[in-house]
mmCIF file of C-alpha atoms in Angstrom:
data_model
loop_
_atom_site.group_PDB
_atom_site.id
_atom_site.type_symbol
_atom_site.label_atom_id
_atom_site.label_comp_id
_atom_site.label_asym_id
_atom_site.label_seq_id
_atom_site.Cartn_x
_atom_site.Cartn_y
_atom_site.Cartn_z
ATOM 1 C CA MET E 1 5.583 24.989 72.160
ATOM 2 C CA GLU E 2 3.795 26.644 69.231
ATOM 3 C CA LEU E 3 0.216 25.693 68.351
ATOM 4 C CA HIS E 4 1.295 24.075 65.086
ATOM 5 C CA ASP E 5 3.605 21.807 67.106
ATOM 6 C CA VAL E 6 0.723 20.975 69.454
ATOM 7 C CA TRP E 7 -1.465 20.013 66.511
ATOM 8 C CA PHE E 8 1.270 17.873 65.013
ATOM 9 C CA VAL E 9 1.282 15.942 68.299
ATOM 10 C CA LEU E 10 -2.519 15.755 68.388
ATOM 11 C CA ILE E 11 -2.681 14.422 64.838
ATOM 12 C CA ALA E 12 -0.048 11.840 65.766
ATOM 13 C CA VAL E 13 -2.248 10.826 68.715
ATOM 14 C CA LEU E 14 -5.307 10.529 66.460
ATOM 15 C CA TRP E 15 -3.491 8.315 63.966
ATOM 16 C CA THR E 16 -2.112 6.232 66.837
ATOM 17 C CA GLY E 17 -5.609 5.754 68.248
ATOM 18 C CA TYR E 18 -6.917 4.822 64.815
ATOM 19 C CA PHE E 19 -4.252 2.205 64.218
ATOM 20 C CA PHE E 20 -4.664 0.792 67.729
ATOM 21 C CA LEU E 21 -8.449 0.397 67.402
ATOM 22 C CA GLU E 22 -8.986 -0.173 63.687
ATOM 23 C CA GLY E 23 -5.863 -2.328 63.670
ATOM 24 C CA PHE E 24 -7.447 -5.153 65.627
ATOM 25 C CA ASP E 25 -10.709 -5.098 63.680
ATOM 26 C CA PHE E 26 -8.746 -5.174 60.407
ATOM 27 C CA GLY E 27 -6.917 -8.148 61.912
ATOM 28 C CA VAL E 28 -10.163 -9.887 62.840
ATOM 29 C CA GLY E 29 -11.431 -9.334 59.305
ATOM 30 C CA VAL E 30 -8.314 -11.040 57.923
ATOM 31 C CA LEU E 31 -8.829 -13.917 60.369
ATOM 32 C CA THR E 32 -12.239 -14.708 58.892
ATOM 33 C CA LYS E 33 -10.272 -16.574 56.204
ATOM 34 C CA LEU E 34 -7.185 -17.623 58.159
ATOM 35 C CA LEU E 35 -8.659 -18.794 61.453
ATOM 36 C CA ALA E 36 -12.346 -19.597 61.023
ATOM 37 C CA ARG E 37 -13.092 -23.161 59.935
ATOM 38 C CA ASN E 38 -16.820 -22.833 59.311
ATOM 39 C CA ARG E 39 -19.616 -20.305 58.958
ATOM 40 C CA ALA E 40 -20.378 -20.266 62.678
ATOM 41 C CA GLU E 41 -16.786 -19.374 63.554
ATOM 42 C CA LYS E 42 -16.772 -16.610 60.955
ATOM 43 C CA ARG E 43 -19.861 -15.192 62.585
ATOM 44 C CA VAL E 44 -18.181 -15.368 65.991
ATOM 45 C CA LEU E 45 -15.232 -13.366 64.665
ATOM 46 C CA ILE E 46 -17.441 -10.782 63.008
ATOM 47 C CA ASN E 47 -19.554 -10.464 66.143
ATOM 48 C CA THR E 48 -16.487 -9.671 68.273
ATOM 49 C CA ILE E 49 -16.039 -6.419 66.348
ATOM 50 C CA GLY E 50 -19.640 -5.860 65.250
ATOM 51 C CA PRO E 51 -20.494 -3.319 67.987
ATOM 52 C CA VAL E 52 -17.246 -1.329 67.706
ATOM 53 C CA TRP E 53 -15.859 -1.281 64.156
ATOM 54 C CA ASP E 54 -17.778 1.837 63.093
ATOM 55 C CA GLY E 55 -16.734 3.714 66.238
ATOM 56 C CA ASN E 56 -13.114 2.847 65.509
ATOM 57 C CA GLU E 57 -13.369 4.548 62.122
ATOM 58 C CA VAL E 58 -14.322 7.822 63.810
ATOM 59 C CA TRP E 59 -10.626 8.194 64.632
ATOM 60 C CA LEU E 60 -9.793 8.160 60.920
ATOM 61 C CA LEU E 61 -12.377 10.815 60.136
ATOM 62 C CA THR E 62 -11.086 12.961 62.974
ATOM 63 C CA ALA E 63 -7.444 12.513 61.949
ATOM 64 C CA ALA E 64 -8.185 13.419 58.327
ATOM 65 C CA GLY E 65 -10.360 16.366 59.353
ATOM 66 C CA ALA E 66 -7.745 17.652 61.793
ATOM 67 C CA THR E 67 -5.061 17.390 59.114
ATOM 68 C CA PHE E 68 -7.230 19.337 56.668
ATOM 69 C CA ALA E 69 -7.943 22.108 59.182
ATOM 70 C CA ALA E 70 -4.554 22.349 60.913
ATOM 71 C CA PHE E 71 -2.218 21.621 57.991
ATOM 72 C CA PRO E 72 -4.038 22.324 54.700
ATOM 73 C CA GLU E 73 -0.844 22.181 52.624
ATOM 74 C CA TRP E 74 -0.039 18.750 54.065
ATOM 75 C CA TYR E 75 -3.581 17.559 53.383
ATOM 76 C CA ALA E 76 -3.582 18.856 49.798
ATOM 77 C CA THR E 77 -0.205 17.365 48.872
ATOM 78 C CA LEU E 78 -0.907 14.076 50.640
ATOM 79 C CA PHE E 79 -4.330 13.459 49.140
ATOM 80 C CA SER E 80 -3.345 14.543 45.650
ATOM 81 C CA GLY E 81 -0.041 12.672 45.551
ATOM 82 C CA PHE E 82 -1.397 9.515 47.230
ATOM 83 C CA TYR E 83 -4.709 9.723 45.417
ATOM 84 C CA LEU E 84 -4.853 6.136 44.114
ATOM 85 C CA PRO E 85 -3.923 4.222 47.304
ATOM 86 C CA LEU E 86 -6.126 6.486 49.425
ATOM 87 C CA LEU E 87 -9.001 6.028 46.973
ATOM 88 C CA VAL E 88 -8.586 2.249 47.225
ATOM 89 C CA ILE E 89 -8.645 2.514 51.024
ATOM 90 C CA LEU E 90 -11.797 4.644 50.886
ATOM 91 C CA VAL E 91 -13.574 2.202 48.574
ATOM 92 C CA CYS E 92 -12.550 -0.702 50.814
ATOM 93 C CA LEU E 93 -13.902 1.040 53.919
ATOM 94 C CA ILE E 94 -17.200 1.764 52.169
ATOM 95 C CA VAL E 95 -17.598 -1.810 50.929
ATOM 96 C CA ARG E 96 -16.529 -3.141 54.330
ATOM 97 C CA GLY E 97 -19.209 -1.145 56.111
ATOM 98 C CA VAL E 98 -21.838 -2.317 53.630
ATOM 99 C CA ALA E 99 -20.655 -5.919 54.076
ATOM 100 C CA PHE E 100 -21.111 -5.767 57.857
ATOM 101 C CA GLU E 101 -24.635 -4.399 57.506
ATOM 102 C CA TYR E 102 -25.871 -6.374 54.476
ATOM 103 C CA ARG E 103 -24.376 -9.765 55.298
ATOM 104 C CA VAL E 104 -27.439 -10.943 57.233
ATOM 105 C CA LYS E 105 -30.113 -9.203 55.156
ATOM 106 C CA ARG E 106 -30.785 -12.383 53.176
ATOM 107 C CA PRO E 107 -30.668 -16.037 54.319
ATOM 108 C CA GLU E 108 -28.952 -17.524 51.250
ATOM 109 C CA GLU E 109 -25.537 -19.009 52.061
ATOM 110 C CA ARG E 110 -23.964 -17.692 48.867
ATOM 111 C CA TRP E 111 -25.106 -14.137 49.677
ATOM 112 C CA GLN E 112 -23.566 -14.271 53.152
ATOM 113 C CA ARG E 113 -20.401 -16.010 51.965
ATOM 114 C CA ASN E 114 -19.772 -13.314 49.344
ATOM 115 C CA TRP E 115 -20.104 -10.529 51.912
ATOM 116 C CA GLU E 116 -17.785 -12.393 54.289
ATOM 117 C CA THR E 117 -15.230 -12.634 51.485
ATOM 118 C CA ALA E 118 -15.619 -8.879 50.994
ATOM 119 C CA ILE E 119 -14.905 -8.331 54.708
ATOM 120 C CA PHE E 120 -11.666 -10.309 54.365
ATOM 121 C CA TRP E 121 -10.315 -8.403 51.362
ATOM 122 C CA THR E 122 -11.473 -4.978 52.554
ATOM 123 C CA SER E 123 -9.661 -5.607 55.828
ATOM 124 C CA LEU E 124 -6.444 -6.956 54.301
ATOM 125 C CA ILE E 125 -5.972 -4.321 51.597
ATOM 126 C CA PRO E 126 -6.268 -1.202 53.831
ATOM 127 C CA ALA E 127 -4.086 -2.857 56.483
ATOM 128 C CA PHE E 128 -1.319 -3.074 53.874
ATOM 129 C CA LEU E 129 -1.920 0.277 52.182
ATOM 130 C CA TRP E 130 -1.806 2.288 55.413
ATOM 131 C CA GLY E 131 1.714 1.034 56.020
ATOM 132 C CA LEU E 132 2.620 1.809 52.416
ATOM 133 C CA ALA E 133 1.282 5.356 52.759
ATOM 134 C CA PHE E 134 3.001 6.131 56.047
ATOM 135 C CA GLY E 135 6.212 4.544 54.833
ATOM 136 C CA ASN E 136 6.272 7.068 51.991
ATOM 137 C CA ILE E 137 5.347 9.959 54.274
ATOM 138 C CA VAL E 138 8.277 9.206 56.589
ATOM 139 C CA HIS E 139 10.784 8.207 53.903
ATOM 140 C CA GLY E 140 9.995 11.207 51.703
ATOM 141 C CA VAL E 141 8.461 11.720 48.266
ATOM 142 C CA LYS E 142 9.040 13.937 45.231
ATOM 143 C CA ILE E 143 7.801 17.393 46.232
ATOM 144 C CA ASP E 144 8.772 20.399 44.123
ATOM 145 C CA ARG E 145 9.361 24.058 45.045
ATOM 146 C CA ASP E 146 5.599 24.708 44.829
ATOM 147 C CA LEU E 147 5.032 22.112 47.582
ATOM 148 C CA GLU E 148 3.290 19.790 45.132
ATOM 149 C CA TYR E 149 3.837 16.069 44.629
ATOM 150 C CA VAL E 150 5.413 15.452 41.219
ATOM 151 C CA GLY E 151 6.081 11.719 41.430
ATOM 152 C CA SER E 152 4.064 8.805 40.078
ATOM 153 C CA VAL E 153 2.210 5.902 41.643
ATOM 154 C CA GLY E 154 5.218 3.723 40.870
ATOM 155 C CA ASP E 155 7.404 5.938 43.052
ATOM 156 C CA LEU E 156 5.247 4.982 46.022
ATOM 157 C CA LEU E 157 6.095 1.303 45.540
ATOM 158 C CA ASN E 158 9.634 1.562 46.902
ATOM 159 C CA PRO E 159 11.215 -1.132 49.134
ATOM 160 C CA TYR E 160 10.914 0.858 52.368
ATOM 161 C CA ALA E 161 7.222 1.606 51.871
ATOM 162 C CA LEU E 162 6.430 -1.956 50.762
ATOM 163 C CA LEU E 163 8.108 -3.244 53.910
ATOM 164 C CA GLY E 164 6.023 -0.774 55.899
ATOM 165 C CA GLY E 165 2.900 -2.225 54.298
ATOM 166 C CA LEU E 166 3.896 -5.752 55.288
ATOM 167 C CA VAL E 167 4.599 -4.568 58.832
ATOM 168 C CA THR E 168 1.163 -2.980 59.312
ATOM 169 C CA LEU E 169 -0.551 -5.980 57.715
ATOM 170 C CA THR E 170 1.161 -8.517 59.977
ATOM 171 C CA LEU E 171 1.053 -6.294 63.067
ATOM 172 C CA PHE E 172 -2.669 -5.600 62.682
ATOM 173 C CA THR E 173 -3.324 -9.294 62.074
ATOM 174 C CA PHE E 174 -1.379 -10.200 65.217
ATOM 175 C CA HIS E 175 -3.275 -7.504 67.135
ATOM 176 C CA GLY E 176 -6.551 -8.974 65.862
ATOM 177 C CA THR E 177 -5.489 -12.500 66.765
ATOM 178 C CA VAL E 178 -4.786 -11.673 70.402
ATOM 179 C CA PHE E 179 -8.039 -9.668 70.483
ATOM 180 C CA THR E 180 -9.854 -12.771 69.229
ATOM 181 C CA ALA E 181 -8.238 -14.858 71.962
ATOM 182 C CA LEU E 182 -9.351 -12.242 74.492
ATOM 183 C CA LYS E 183 -12.946 -12.088 73.238
ATOM 184 C CA THR E 184 -13.789 -15.734 72.530
ATOM 185 C CA VAL E 185 -14.168 -19.046 74.339
ATOM 186 C CA GLY E 186 -13.643 -22.667 73.376
ATOM 187 C CA GLU E 187 -11.652 -24.099 70.506
ATOM 188 C CA ILE E 188 -11.476 -20.880 68.502
ATOM 189 C CA ARG E 189 -9.788 -19.174 71.467
ATOM 190 C CA GLU E 190 -7.112 -21.875 71.648
ATOM 191 C CA ARG E 191 -6.454 -21.772 67.918
ATOM 192 C CA ALA E 192 -6.244 -17.987 68.038
ATOM 193 C CA ARG E 193 -3.493 -18.234 70.669
ATOM 194 C CA THR E 194 -1.585 -20.733 68.531
ATOM 195 C CA MET E 195 -1.918 -18.575 65.425
ATOM 196 C CA ALA E 196 -0.891 -15.478 67.388
ATOM 197 C CA LEU E 197 2.486 -17.084 68.107
ATOM 198 C CA ARG E 198 3.120 -17.846 64.434
ATOM 199 C CA ILE E 199 2.007 -14.468 63.162
ATOM 200 C CA GLY E 200 3.788 -12.714 66.016
ATOM 201 C CA VAL E 201 7.168 -14.196 65.127
ATOM 202 C CA VAL E 202 6.820 -13.016 61.511
ATOM 203 C CA THR E 203 5.619 -9.625 62.740
ATOM 204 C CA ALA E 204 8.611 -9.282 65.074
ATOM 205 C CA VAL E 205 11.107 -9.959 62.291
ATOM 206 C CA LEU E 206 9.479 -7.556 59.818
ATOM 207 C CA SER E 207 8.918 -4.844 62.439
ATOM 208 C CA LEU E 208 12.496 -4.988 63.657
ATOM 209 C CA ALA E 209 13.825 -4.647 60.109
ATOM 210 C CA PHE E 210 11.491 -1.716 59.332
ATOM 211 C CA LEU E 211 12.114 0.170 62.581
ATOM 212 C CA VAL E 212 15.881 -0.290 62.422
ATOM 213 C CA TRP E 213 15.821 0.999 58.829
ATOM 214 C CA THR E 214 13.789 4.012 60.007
ATOM 215 C CA GLN E 215 16.181 4.667 62.870
ATOM 216 C CA ALA E 216 19.203 4.434 60.578
ATOM 217 C CA ASP E 217 17.701 6.957 58.152
ATOM 218 C CA ASN E 218 16.321 9.665 60.423
ATOM 219 C CA GLY E 219 16.423 8.492 64.018
ATOM 220 C CA ASP E 220 17.677 10.127 67.194
ATOM 221 C CA GLY E 221 17.703 9.248 70.876
ATOM 222 C CA LYS E 222 13.928 9.639 71.336
ATOM 223 C CA SER E 223 13.068 7.476 68.353
ATOM 224 C CA LEU E 224 15.542 4.842 69.562
ATOM 225 C CA VAL E 225 13.672 4.637 72.876
ATOM 226 C CA ALA E 226 10.399 4.188 70.972
ATOM 227 C CA LEU E 227 12.011 1.449 68.870
ATOM 228 C CA VAL E 228 13.165 -0.448 71.961
ATOM 229 C CA VAL E 229 9.729 -0.112 73.582
ATOM 230 C CA ALA E 230 7.960 -1.370 70.436
ATOM 231 C CA VAL E 231 10.158 -4.437 70.037
ATOM 232 C CA ALA E 232 10.174 -5.263 73.761
ATOM 233 C CA ALA E 233 6.379 -4.927 73.998
ATOM 234 C CA LEU E 234 5.898 -7.252 71.024
ATOM 235 C CA VAL E 235 8.189 -9.905 72.490
ATOM 236 C CA ILE E 236 6.478 -9.718 75.889
ATOM 237 C CA ALA E 237 3.079 -9.868 74.175
ATOM 238 C CA LEU E 238 4.132 -13.176 72.619
ATOM 239 C CA VAL E 239 5.212 -14.488 76.026
ATOM 240 C CA ALA E 240 1.938 -13.368 77.623
ATOM 241 C CA ASN E 241 -0.014 -15.025 74.823
ATOM 242 C CA GLN E 242 1.745 -18.336 75.428
ATOM 243 C CA ALA E 243 1.007 -18.023 79.148
ATOM 244 C CA GLY E 244 -2.701 -17.580 78.412
ATOM 245 C CA ARG E 245 -2.758 -13.957 79.597
ATOM 246 C CA GLU E 246 -4.783 -12.625 76.684
ATOM 247 C CA GLY E 247 -5.518 -9.263 78.312
ATOM 248 C CA TRP E 248 -1.839 -8.510 78.829
ATOM 249 C CA SER E 249 -1.003 -9.795 75.356
ATOM 250 C CA PHE E 250 -3.589 -7.515 73.737
ATOM 251 C CA ALA E 251 -2.485 -4.511 75.782
ATOM 252 C CA LEU E 252 1.163 -5.091 74.887
ATOM 253 C CA SER E 253 0.423 -5.563 71.193
ATOM 254 C CA GLY E 254 -1.316 -2.199 71.455
ATOM 255 C CA VAL E 255 1.777 -0.722 73.099
ATOM 256 C CA THR E 256 3.765 -2.020 70.123
ATOM 257 C CA ILE E 257 1.503 -0.113 67.726
ATOM 258 C CA VAL E 258 1.608 3.037 69.856
ATOM 259 C CA ALA E 259 5.412 2.976 70.156
ATOM 260 C CA ALA E 260 5.938 2.200 66.460
ATOM 261 C CA VAL E 261 3.652 5.037 65.313
ATOM 262 C CA ALA E 262 5.281 7.367 67.845
ATOM 263 C CA MET E 263 8.670 6.481 66.386
ATOM 264 C CA LEU E 264 7.495 7.341 62.882
ATOM 265 C CA PHE E 265 6.219 10.755 63.951
ATOM 266 C CA LEU E 266 9.348 11.419 66.013
ATOM 267 C CA THR E 267 11.564 10.783 63.001
ATOM 268 C CA LEU E 268 9.239 12.876 60.834
ATOM 269 C CA PHE E 269 9.145 16.051 62.981
ATOM 270 C CA PRO E 270 9.495 18.949 62.175
ATOM 271 C CA ASN E 271 8.624 17.803 58.668
ATOM 272 C CA VAL E 272 5.190 16.527 57.789
ATOM 273 C CA MET E 273 6.222 15.347 54.307
ATOM 274 C CA PRO E 274 9.929 15.424 53.421
ATOM 275 C CA SER E 275 10.951 16.159 49.840
ATOM 276 C CA THR E 276 13.436 13.792 48.214
ATOM 277 C CA LEU E 277 14.203 16.405 45.538
ATOM 278 C CA ASP E 278 15.394 19.159 47.857
ATOM 279 C CA ALA E 279 15.207 19.341 51.661
ATOM 280 C CA ASP E 280 14.243 23.006 51.399
ATOM 281 C CA TRP E 281 11.074 22.010 49.536
ATOM 282 C CA SER E 282 9.843 19.745 52.342
ATOM 283 C CA LEU E 283 6.493 20.382 53.983
ATOM 284 C CA THR E 284 7.013 21.291 57.640
ATOM 285 C CA VAL E 285 4.809 22.100 60.615
ATOM 286 C CA THR E 286 5.551 25.750 59.869
ATOM 287 C CA ASN E 287 4.976 26.141 56.132
ATOM 288 C CA ALA E 288 2.067 23.675 55.965
ATOM 289 C CA SER E 289 0.006 24.930 58.924
ATOM 290 C CA SER E 290 -3.090 27.094 59.164
ATOM 291 C CA SER E 291 -3.123 30.517 60.783
ATOM 292 C CA PRO E 292 -2.612 30.793 64.564
ATOM 293 C CA TYR E 293 -6.220 31.989 64.959
ATOM 294 C CA THR E 294 -7.570 28.867 63.205
ATOM 295 C CA LEU E 295 -5.407 26.609 65.358
ATOM 296 C CA LYS E 296 -6.563 28.423 68.505
ATOM 297 C CA ILE E 297 -10.248 27.842 67.686
ATOM 298 C CA MET E 298 -9.547 24.199 66.869
ATOM 299 C CA THR E 299 -7.766 23.738 70.177
ATOM 300 C CA TRP E 300 -10.773 24.962 72.172
ATOM 301 C CA LEU E 301 -13.162 22.766 70.188
ATOM 302 C CA ALA E 302 -10.935 19.723 70.650
ATOM 303 C CA ALA E 303 -10.682 20.357 74.385
ATOM 304 C CA VAL E 304 -14.488 20.187 74.668
ATOM 305 C CA ALA E 305 -15.312 17.374 72.209
ATOM 306 C CA THR E 306 -12.466 14.899 72.777
ATOM 307 C CA PRO E 307 -13.387 13.849 76.357
ATOM 308 C CA VAL E 308 -16.984 13.223 75.273
ATOM 309 C CA VAL E 309 -15.915 10.959 72.418
ATOM 310 C CA LEU E 310 -13.478 9.057 74.639
ATOM 311 C CA LEU E 311 -16.096 8.507 77.344
ATOM 312 C CA TYR E 312 -18.679 7.292 74.855
ATOM 313 C CA GLN E 313 -16.314 4.908 73.117
ATOM 314 C CA GLY E 314 -14.981 3.582 76.424
ATOM 315 C CA TRP E 315 -18.561 2.930 77.548
ATOM 316 C CA THR E 316 -19.250 1.018 74.330
ATOM 317 C CA TYR E 317 -16.303 -1.310 74.926
ATOM 318 C CA TRP E 318 -17.411 -1.831 78.537
ATOM 319 C CA VAL E 319 -20.950 -2.814 77.509
ATOM 320 C CA PHE E 320 -19.693 -5.355 74.940
ATOM 321 C CA ARG E 321 -16.829 -6.717 77.056
ATOM 322 C CA LYS E 322 -18.000 -10.337 77.424
ATOM 323 C CA ARG E 323 -16.503 -13.297 75.573
ATOM 324 C CA ILE E 324 -18.506 -15.145 72.925
ATOM 325 C CA GLY E 325 -18.296 -18.533 71.214
ATOM 326 C CA THR E 326 -20.130 -20.654 68.682
ATOM 327 C CA GLN E 327 -22.676 -21.591 71.360
ATOM 328 C CA HIS E 328 -23.848 -17.996 71.330
ATOM 329 C CA ILE E 329 -24.559 -18.044 67.586
ATOM 330 C CA ALA E 330 -28.144 -18.763 66.544
ATOM 331 C CA GLU E 331 -28.659 -21.513 63.954
ATOM 332 C CA SER E 332 -30.113 -19.082 61.437
ATOM 333 C CA ALA E 333 -28.059 -16.117 60.305
ATOM 334 C CA HIS E 334 -31.133 -14.367 58.917
#
């Protein structure tokens, strides 16, 4: 296997880790409007992800940085062609981080309510736009002979990509719902399990339609296995949720995300961005990659740094592993 193939796999792993981890905290952010009935319950939801949300975003920074270094042509075409949706995602992530930190800086209810509303919208919008972006990456976009995107923003709003956006939005919300059931106690835990069933059914229908469409377009035997694993894991996650096995349900919803993302990258390879104008103009792991020397240096650096990051993040989740409820929320938010 060539180094550019190795880095394609590593970037796929980074995006998978990002969607697994950031997926549930996007979902929890959406639940601050859908599940929480009062201010105390909103604070419970926010506190379940408070210690980990910023660490989850490290995976995005690493994935984007690895793409820039390993596949500069891919990075340039992607970020120029998808400039508007990626800019919206960036703004949402900035506002979301500010909302988490500034929400309790003042005691006024209106101040805190406005920041909580910001958390909801800046969780929902990126959850949808990531699916839209990856739907276009897999489906293909207008790339010319100079390996540049020549389409418009409207071209990105095609049925396949829009369905992909709905899939990531519902799947992340389901992932966040089972995480909430795993991390809370009392009435909010029970309502989270009930909501997980409803959202999960919708997620299953949309995911099946999207993955079957993907398989029909570009799939092979490997991607078919990933499709079966994703759908089976989601169904079993729903069963585990109904049985009150929140840990299994969360793990299996994560398997669904991992298998679905793996399927997308399996159908994409050896391309990194297919061209809908001419297959010969597609960006591939070969024509979009950096030099072998650059990839070799990156490989050594990744081999040293990655275990450290994984150990630190795993330790963080272990420290903040306990369940919380409204009884753990102080009367004053300030």
